[in-house]
């Protein structure tokens, strides 16, 4: 089964997936593939590779997602954005994904290069909205299509009601599921899931960042677009000068978040890996998400 929704409907539940970004050089590519191989052994439901702003990492995405499709047992999902691409270019990229055996695409409008909050300027022969990209992908083949969702609302949306309406339009355009951007508390995701459930039965999946360093903490705040709750800052901020203690408490925080989500019936957790495997492997084991097909844990790993 090579489609994300098929994996999630037929696999053991709950399960997990992993996300990587394209490497910039040979050294980073070696790190990426070491992590891919280590996480492959845990049998995630699928894995994805991101797509740089303006197509800046397009070649890296295509090269590595094609290698995943042909050289691993993983189910690959490619990210694709409309930034700086004509419809003809998008058709070419989508066709290449199909040719190498990639049947899952995460369709994103994307942010303006250099300034995510800058003015959006569409390619003169391109697209303006993610829902248009969803339709284009659907027209070109039997793809499983995902989109992004924002628990606190997209920064450009005036309110949550408007943001939910735009998300439902992406789902109505043919998306099978949505992956939520980062959030701090389980309730933030669950409220998003409830808002969407009034107009769609598409799968809603939470994006999870393992908190292992102050850098990943700052990145979570940046990508969420929201202010963290006081209780969470109080747990993490005092530890920013103690790497070992910060990592331990950060993983405890994420474990608690995931346990709450799983208790609320979330079928899958989507882990942002930063192209490393250790923290994700630890969380998968803590949460009991290894499948029966995963390689056994070796005693030396404990």
mmCIF file of C-alpha atoms in Angstrom:
data_model
loop_
_atom_site.group_PDB
_atom_site.id
_atom_site.type_symbol
_atom_site.label_atom_id
_atom_site.label_comp_id
_atom_site.label_asym_id
_atom_site.label_seq_id
_atom_site.Cartn_x
_atom_site.Cartn_y
_atom_site.Cartn_z
ATOM 1 C CA UNK A 1 0.000 0.000 0.000
ATOM 2 C CA UNK A 2 1.686 3.186 -1.202
ATOM 3 C CA UNK A 3 -0.949 5.805 -0.365
ATOM 4 C CA UNK A 4 -0.897 7.619 2.966
ATOM 5 C CA UNK A 5 -4.623 7.239 3.618
ATOM 6 C CA UNK A 6 -4.494 3.533 2.826
ATOM 7 C CA UNK A 7 -1.645 3.066 5.272
ATOM 8 C CA UNK A 8 -3.507 4.951 7.983
ATOM 9 C CA UNK A 9 -6.772 3.122 7.434
ATOM 10 C CA UNK A 10 -5.293 -0.368 7.326
ATOM 11 C CA UNK A 11 -2.210 -0.108 9.525
ATOM 12 C CA UNK A 12 -2.112 -0.636 13.233
ATOM 13 C CA UNK A 13 -3.305 2.527 14.921
ATOM 14 C CA UNK A 14 -2.002 4.664 16.337
ATOM 15 C CA UNK A 15 1.114 5.032 14.211
ATOM 16 C CA UNK A 16 3.637 7.719 13.249
ATOM 17 C CA UNK A 17 5.372 9.347 10.286
ATOM 18 C CA UNK A 18 8.569 11.339 9.842
ATOM 19 C CA UNK A 19 9.574 14.456 7.924
ATOM 20 C CA UNK A 20 12.978 15.452 6.540
ATOM 21 C CA UNK A 21 14.359 18.394 4.562
ATOM 22 C CA UNK A 22 16.601 18.195 1.449
ATOM 23 C CA UNK A 23 20.337 18.291 2.198
ATOM 24 C CA UNK A 24 22.456 21.173 0.910
ATOM 25 C CA UNK A 25 25.676 19.218 0.370
ATOM 26 C CA UNK A 26 27.155 15.717 0.397
ATOM 27 C CA UNK A 27 27.877 15.772 4.137
ATOM 28 C CA UNK A 28 24.258 16.647 4.924
ATOM 29 C CA UNK A 29 23.057 14.008 2.483
ATOM 30 C CA UNK A 30 25.038 11.368 4.365
ATOM 31 C CA UNK A 31 23.419 12.482 7.637
ATOM 32 C CA UNK A 32 19.979 12.457 6.029
ATOM 33 C CA UNK A 33 20.335 8.940 4.723
ATOM 34 C CA UNK A 34 21.731 7.622 7.979
ATOM 35 C CA UNK A 35 18.595 8.950 9.690
ATOM 36 C CA UNK A 36 16.289 7.624 6.980
ATOM 37 C CA UNK A 37 17.744 4.142 7.342
ATOM 38 C CA UNK A 38 17.529 4.227 11.145
ATOM 39 C CA UNK A 39 13.893 5.336 11.084
ATOM 40 C CA UNK A 40 12.997 2.972 8.245
ATOM 41 C CA UNK A 41 13.639 0.113 10.652
ATOM 42 C CA UNK A 42 10.769 1.380 12.844
ATOM 43 C CA UNK A 43 8.272 1.046 9.957
ATOM 44 C CA UNK A 44 6.647 4.502 9.949
ATOM 45 C CA UNK A 45 3.365 4.825 8.063
ATOM 46 C CA UNK A 46 5.053 7.224 5.621
ATOM 47 C CA UNK A 47 7.878 9.759 5.350
ATOM 48 C CA UNK A 48 8.060 13.156 3.679
ATOM 49 C CA UNK A 49 10.680 15.540 2.303
ATOM 50 C CA UNK A 50 10.063 19.274 2.286
ATOM 51 C CA UNK A 51 10.306 21.693 -0.622
ATOM 52 C CA UNK A 52 12.337 24.886 -0.259
ATOM 53 C CA UNK A 53 10.944 28.384 -0.689
ATOM 54 C CA UNK A 54 10.577 29.295 -4.325
ATOM 55 C CA UNK A 55 11.602 25.818 -5.381
ATOM 56 C CA UNK A 56 15.115 26.462 -4.021
ATOM 57 C CA UNK A 57 15.509 22.827 -2.985
ATOM 58 C CA UNK A 58 13.386 21.326 -5.752
ATOM 59 C CA UNK A 59 16.184 19.195 -7.193
ATOM 60 C CA UNK A 60 17.126 17.913 -3.744
ATOM 61 C CA UNK A 61 13.527 17.034 -2.984
ATOM 62 C CA UNK A 62 13.048 15.209 -6.280
ATOM 63 C CA UNK A 63 16.366 13.364 -6.065
ATOM 64 C CA UNK A 64 15.924 12.155 -2.510
ATOM 65 C CA UNK A 65 12.213 11.345 -2.678
ATOM 66 C CA UNK A 66 12.903 9.309 -5.834
ATOM 67 C CA UNK A 67 15.638 7.415 -4.001
ATOM 68 C CA UNK A 68 13.270 6.735 -1.108
ATOM 69 C CA UNK A 69 10.682 5.378 -3.543
ATOM 70 C CA UNK A 70 13.125 3.045 -5.296
ATOM 71 C CA UNK A 71 15.673 2.107 -2.611
ATOM 72 C CA UNK A 72 13.685 1.775 0.637
ATOM 73 C CA UNK A 73 10.592 0.111 2.034
ATOM 74 C CA UNK A 74 9.193 3.502 3.091
ATOM 75 C CA UNK A 75 6.052 5.110 1.686
ATOM 76 C CA UNK A 76 7.227 8.515 0.396
ATOM 77 C CA UNK A 77 5.357 11.822 0.330
ATOM 78 C CA UNK A 78 6.791 14.809 -1.530
ATOM 79 C CA UNK A 79 6.066 18.392 -0.562
ATOM 80 C CA UNK A 80 5.256 20.795 -3.390
ATOM 81 C CA UNK A 81 4.709 24.563 -3.353
ATOM 82 C CA UNK A 82 3.387 26.980 -5.960
ATOM 83 C CA UNK A 83 6.020 29.635 -5.221
ATOM 84 C CA UNK A 84 7.780 30.939 -8.364
ATOM 85 C CA UNK A 85 6.444 28.101 -10.509
ATOM 86 C CA UNK A 86 4.320 28.259 -13.620
ATOM 87 C CA UNK A 87 1.571 25.695 -14.048
ATOM 88 C CA UNK A 88 3.713 24.045 -16.736
ATOM 89 C CA UNK A 89 6.599 23.673 -14.273
ATOM 90 C CA UNK A 90 4.284 22.273 -11.623
ATOM 91 C CA UNK A 91 2.914 19.762 -14.105
ATOM 92 C CA UNK A 92 6.470 18.686 -14.901
ATOM 93 C CA UNK A 93 7.380 18.172 -11.234
ATOM 94 C CA UNK A 94 4.151 16.271 -10.521
ATOM 95 C CA UNK A 95 4.769 14.090 -13.543
ATOM 96 C CA UNK A 96 8.263 13.309 -12.327
ATOM 97 C CA UNK A 97 6.945 12.299 -8.916
ATOM 98 C CA UNK A 98 4.540 9.899 -10.589
ATOM 99 C CA UNK A 99 7.277 8.488 -12.816
ATOM 100 C CA UNK A 100 9.483 7.541 -9.855
ATOM 101 C CA UNK A 101 6.647 5.978 -7.890
ATOM 102 C CA UNK A 102 5.676 8.779 -5.514
ATOM 103 C CA UNK A 103 1.903 8.649 -5.032
ATOM 104 C CA UNK A 104 1.561 11.142 -2.153
ATOM 105 C CA UNK A 105 2.006 14.928 -2.329
ATOM 106 C CA UNK A 106 1.621 17.596 0.335
ATOM 107 C CA UNK A 107 0.226 20.590 -1.570
ATOM 108 C CA UNK A 108 1.272 23.984 -0.194
ATOM 109 C CA UNK A 109 0.955 27.461 -1.596
ATOM 110 C CA UNK A 110 4.227 28.339 0.131
ATOM 111 C CA UNK A 111 5.593 31.579 1.580
ATOM 112 C CA UNK A 112 7.230 34.457 -0.303
ATOM 113 C CA UNK A 113 10.981 33.771 -0.580
ATOM 114 C CA UNK A 114 13.072 35.572 2.018
ATOM 115 C CA UNK A 115 10.156 36.927 4.038
ATOM 116 C CA UNK A 116 7.342 34.556 5.018
ATOM 117 C CA UNK A 117 5.157 37.544 5.882
ATOM 118 C CA UNK A 118 6.042 39.518 2.759
ATOM 119 C CA UNK A 119 3.617 40.301 -0.031
ATOM 120 C CA UNK A 120 2.502 37.243 -1.959
ATOM 121 C CA UNK A 121 3.161 37.605 -5.676
ATOM 122 C CA UNK A 122 2.050 34.716 -7.843
ATOM 123 C CA UNK A 123 4.027 33.588 -10.875
ATOM 124 C CA UNK A 124 2.351 35.228 -13.889
ATOM 125 C CA UNK A 125 1.569 31.778 -15.247
ATOM 126 C CA UNK A 126 1.177 30.118 -11.863
ATOM 127 C CA UNK A 127 -1.291 29.605 -9.043
ATOM 128 C CA UNK A 128 -2.501 31.750 -6.164
ATOM 129 C CA UNK A 129 -3.924 29.240 -3.695
ATOM 130 C CA UNK A 130 -3.175 25.804 -2.292
ATOM 131 C CA UNK A 131 -6.647 24.633 -3.285
ATOM 132 C CA UNK A 132 -5.718 25.292 -6.941
ATOM 133 C CA UNK A 133 -2.612 23.159 -6.511
ATOM 134 C CA UNK A 134 -4.717 20.382 -4.974
ATOM 135 C CA UNK A 135 -6.991 20.416 -8.018
ATOM 136 C CA UNK A 136 -4.028 20.391 -10.403
ATOM 137 C CA UNK A 137 -2.483 17.368 -8.681
ATOM 138 C CA UNK A 138 -5.828 15.575 -8.762
ATOM 139 C CA UNK A 139 -6.168 16.246 -12.475
ATOM 140 C CA UNK A 140 -2.784 14.716 -13.243
ATOM 141 C CA UNK A 141 -3.075 11.317 -11.597
ATOM 142 C CA UNK A 142 -4.294 9.087 -8.819
ATOM 143 C CA UNK A 143 -2.417 10.868 -6.044
ATOM 144 C CA UNK A 144 -3.128 10.970 -2.348
ATOM 145 C CA UNK A 145 -3.019 14.673 -1.478
ATOM 146 C CA UNK A 146 -2.386 16.362 1.853
ATOM 147 C CA UNK A 147 -2.520 20.016 2.878
ATOM 148 C CA UNK A 148 -1.401 22.087 5.854
ATOM 149 C CA UNK A 149 -3.573 23.263 8.737
ATOM 150 C CA UNK A 150 -2.951 25.896 11.397
ATOM 151 C CA UNK A 151 -4.201 25.340 14.959
ATOM 152 C CA UNK A 152 -3.897 29.059 15.721
ATOM 153 C CA UNK A 153 -4.911 30.180 12.249
ATOM 154 C CA UNK A 154 -2.631 31.124 9.359
ATOM 155 C CA UNK A 155 -0.783 34.392 10.089
ATOM 156 C CA UNK A 156 -2.565 35.995 7.129
ATOM 157 C CA UNK A 157 -6.043 34.934 8.228
ATOM 158 C CA UNK A 158 -8.047 37.597 10.080
ATOM 159 C CA UNK A 159 -9.684 35.064 12.420
ATOM 160 C CA UNK A 160 -10.139 31.351 13.050
ATOM 161 C CA UNK A 161 -13.510 31.232 11.293
ATOM 162 C CA UNK A 162 -11.965 32.538 8.070
ATOM 163 C CA UNK A 163 -8.969 30.247 8.414
ATOM 164 C CA UNK A 164 -11.215 27.209 8.898
ATOM 165 C CA UNK A 165 -13.220 28.164 5.835
ATOM 166 C CA UNK A 166 -10.039 28.248 3.717
ATOM 167 C CA UNK A 167 -8.921 24.895 5.115
ATOM 168 C CA UNK A 168 -12.276 23.343 4.247
ATOM 169 C CA UNK A 169 -11.932 24.695 0.717
ATOM 170 C CA UNK A 170 -8.598 22.889 0.364
ATOM 171 C CA UNK A 171 -10.173 19.686 1.596
ATOM 172 C CA UNK A 172 -13.189 20.138 -0.683
ATOM 173 C CA UNK A 173 -10.808 20.610 -3.617
ATOM 174 C CA UNK A 174 -9.722 17.006 -3.176
ATOM 175 C CA UNK A 175 -7.266 16.786 -0.280
ATOM 176 C CA UNK A 176 -7.405 13.536 1.671
ATOM 177 C CA UNK A 177 -5.857 14.770 4.905
ATOM 178 C CA UNK A 178 -4.271 17.766 6.623
ATOM 179 C CA UNK A 179 -1.160 18.010 8.784
ATOM 180 C CA UNK A 180 -1.346 20.620 11.535
ATOM 181 C CA UNK A 181 1.530 23.017 12.029
ATOM 182 C CA UNK A 182 3.187 23.134 15.436
ATOM 183 C CA UNK A 183 1.207 23.812 18.593
ATOM 184 C CA UNK A 184 1.859 23.766 22.340
ATOM 185 C CA UNK A 185 -1.071 21.981 23.951
ATOM 186 C CA UNK A 186 -3.201 19.048 22.843
ATOM 187 C CA UNK A 187 -6.355 21.146 23.188
ATOM 188 C CA UNK A 188 -5.064 23.511 20.488
ATOM 189 C CA UNK A 189 -5.041 20.660 17.979
ATOM 190 C CA UNK A 190 -8.262 19.094 19.234
ATOM 191 C CA UNK A 191 -10.152 22.379 18.797
ATOM 192 C CA UNK A 192 -8.856 22.552 15.213
ATOM 193 C CA UNK A 193 -10.032 18.985 14.626
ATOM 194 C CA UNK A 194 -13.483 19.870 15.973
ATOM 195 C CA UNK A 195 -13.746 22.953 13.745
ATOM 196 C CA UNK A 196 -12.920 20.923 10.646
ATOM 197 C CA UNK A 197 -15.237 18.048 11.587
ATOM 198 C CA UNK A 198 -18.256 20.321 11.080
ATOM 199 C CA UNK A 199 -17.556 20.412 7.335
ATOM 200 C CA UNK A 200 -15.272 17.517 6.422
ATOM 201 C CA UNK A 201 -14.394 13.971 7.442
ATOM 202 C CA UNK A 202 -10.813 14.239 6.146
ATOM 203 C CA UNK A 203 -8.070 13.013 8.463
ATOM 204 C CA UNK A 204 -6.471 15.654 10.707
ATOM 205 C CA UNK A 205 -2.918 14.794 11.766
ATOM 206 C CA UNK A 206 -0.780 16.644 14.337
ATOM 207 C CA UNK A 207 2.735 17.843 13.530
ATOM 208 C CA UNK A 208 5.131 17.207 16.428
ATOM 209 C CA UNK A 209 8.589 18.714 17.006
ATOM 210 C CA UNK A 210 10.772 16.820 19.519
ATOM 211 C CA UNK A 211 12.065 19.472 21.920
ATOM 212 C CA UNK A 212 15.708 18.567 22.392
ATOM 213 C CA UNK A 213 17.490 21.943 22.364
ATOM 214 C CA UNK A 214 16.685 25.622 22.958
ATOM 215 C CA UNK A 215 16.937 25.993 19.173
ATOM 216 C CA UNK A 216 14.071 23.556 18.572
ATOM 217 C CA UNK A 217 12.082 25.351 21.290
ATOM 218 C CA UNK A 218 12.586 28.715 19.542
ATOM 219 C CA UNK A 219 11.727 27.127 16.189
ATOM 220 C CA UNK A 220 8.501 25.735 17.616
ATOM 221 C CA UNK A 221 7.507 29.204 18.813
ATOM 222 C CA UNK A 222 8.395 30.721 15.421
ATOM 223 C CA UNK A 223 6.554 28.131 13.322
ATOM 224 C CA UNK A 224 3.473 28.025 15.542
ATOM 225 C CA UNK A 225 3.020 31.785 15.283
ATOM 226 C CA UNK A 226 1.707 31.797 18.860
ATOM 227 C CA UNK A 227 2.890 32.607 22.355
ATOM 228 C CA UNK A 228 3.619 29.494 24.444
ATOM 229 C CA UNK A 229 1.589 29.014 27.622
ATOM 230 C CA UNK A 230 3.244 30.204 30.806
ATOM 231 C CA UNK A 231 3.384 26.747 32.375
ATOM 232 C CA UNK A 232 5.374 25.420 29.445
ATOM 233 C CA UNK A 233 7.851 28.296 29.391
ATOM 234 C CA UNK A 234 8.303 27.857 33.143
ATOM 235 C CA UNK A 235 9.301 24.218 32.584
ATOM 236 C CA UNK A 236 11.761 24.840 29.763
ATOM 237 C CA UNK A 237 13.237 28.335 30.015
ATOM 238 C CA UNK A 238 15.189 27.710 33.275
ATOM 239 C CA UNK A 239 17.004 24.826 31.558
ATOM 240 C CA UNK A 240 18.282 26.597 28.441
ATOM 241 C CA UNK A 241 21.869 26.660 29.786
ATOM 242 C CA UNK A 242 21.842 22.966 30.703
ATOM 243 C CA UNK A 243 21.674 20.941 27.443
ATOM 244 C CA UNK A 244 21.206 17.555 29.129
ATOM 245 C CA UNK A 245 18.449 18.743 31.455
ATOM 246 C CA UNK A 246 16.718 20.683 28.667
ATOM 247 C CA UNK A 247 16.666 17.632 26.407
ATOM 248 C CA UNK A 248 15.283 15.395 29.148
ATOM 249 C CA UNK A 249 12.514 17.813 30.107
ATOM 250 C CA UNK A 250 11.761 18.694 26.478
ATOM 251 C CA UNK A 251 11.178 15.055 25.594
ATOM 252 C CA UNK A 252 9.041 14.640 28.717
ATOM 253 C CA UNK A 253 6.878 17.568 27.570
ATOM 254 C CA UNK A 254 6.460 16.086 24.084
ATOM 255 C CA UNK A 255 5.760 12.622 25.464
ATOM 256 C CA UNK A 256 2.952 14.052 27.617
ATOM 257 C CA UNK A 257 1.564 15.971 24.623
ATOM 258 C CA UNK A 258 1.579 12.856 22.432
ATOM 259 C CA UNK A 259 0.013 10.685 25.123
ATOM 260 C CA UNK A 260 -2.886 13.134 25.412
ATOM 261 C CA UNK A 261 -3.364 13.221 21.641
ATOM 262 C CA UNK A 262 -3.345 9.437 21.404
ATOM 263 C CA UNK A 263 -5.832 9.201 24.272
ATOM 264 C CA UNK A 264 -8.132 11.470 22.207
ATOM 265 C CA UNK A 265 -8.082 9.054 19.281
ATOM 266 C CA UNK A 266 -5.478 10.714 17.044
ATOM 267 C CA UNK A 267 -4.500 7.975 14.551
ATOM 268 C CA UNK A 268 -1.016 9.206 13.686
ATOM 269 C CA UNK A 269 1.748 11.559 14.875
ATOM 270 C CA UNK A 270 3.860 13.368 12.264
ATOM 271 C CA UNK A 271 7.382 13.981 13.648
ATOM 272 C CA UNK A 272 9.618 16.772 12.326
ATOM 273 C CA UNK A 273 13.081 15.195 12.578
ATOM 274 C CA UNK A 274 15.551 17.961 11.629
ATOM 275 C CA UNK A 275 17.180 15.101 9.693
ATOM 276 C CA UNK A 276 18.149 13.315 12.913
ATOM 277 C CA UNK A 277 16.671 10.086 14.205
ATOM 278 C CA UNK A 278 17.567 9.698 17.890
ATOM 279 C CA UNK A 279 14.823 11.786 19.524
ATOM 280 C CA UNK A 280 12.124 10.395 17.233
ATOM 281 C CA UNK A 281 13.227 6.834 17.972
ATOM 282 C CA UNK A 282 13.076 7.567 21.706
ATOM 283 C CA UNK A 283 9.559 8.989 21.429
ATOM 284 C CA UNK A 284 8.330 6.101 19.282
ATOM 285 C CA UNK A 285 9.550 3.648 21.909
ATOM 286 C CA UNK A 286 8.123 5.661 24.820
ATOM 287 C CA UNK A 287 4.734 5.800 23.116
ATOM 288 C CA UNK A 288 4.696 2.168 21.995
ATOM 289 C CA UNK A 289 4.350 3.061 18.298
ATOM 290 C CA UNK A 290 6.619 0.402 16.831
ATOM 291 C CA UNK A 291 4.736 -1.870 14.466
ATOM 292 C CA UNK A 292 4.942 -5.651 14.503
ATOM 293 C CA UNK A 293 7.068 -5.376 11.348
ATOM 294 C CA UNK A 294 9.624 -3.059 12.953
ATOM 295 C CA UNK A 295 13.028 -4.404 13.799
ATOM 296 C CA UNK A 296 13.366 -5.426 17.454
ATOM 297 C CA UNK A 297 15.053 -3.100 19.931
ATOM 298 C CA UNK A 298 18.593 -4.265 20.633
ATOM 299 C CA UNK A 299 19.728 -4.542 24.222
ATOM 300 C CA UNK A 300 22.682 -2.256 23.454
ATOM 301 C CA UNK A 301 20.308 0.585 22.671
ATOM 302 C CA UNK A 302 19.022 0.763 26.249
#
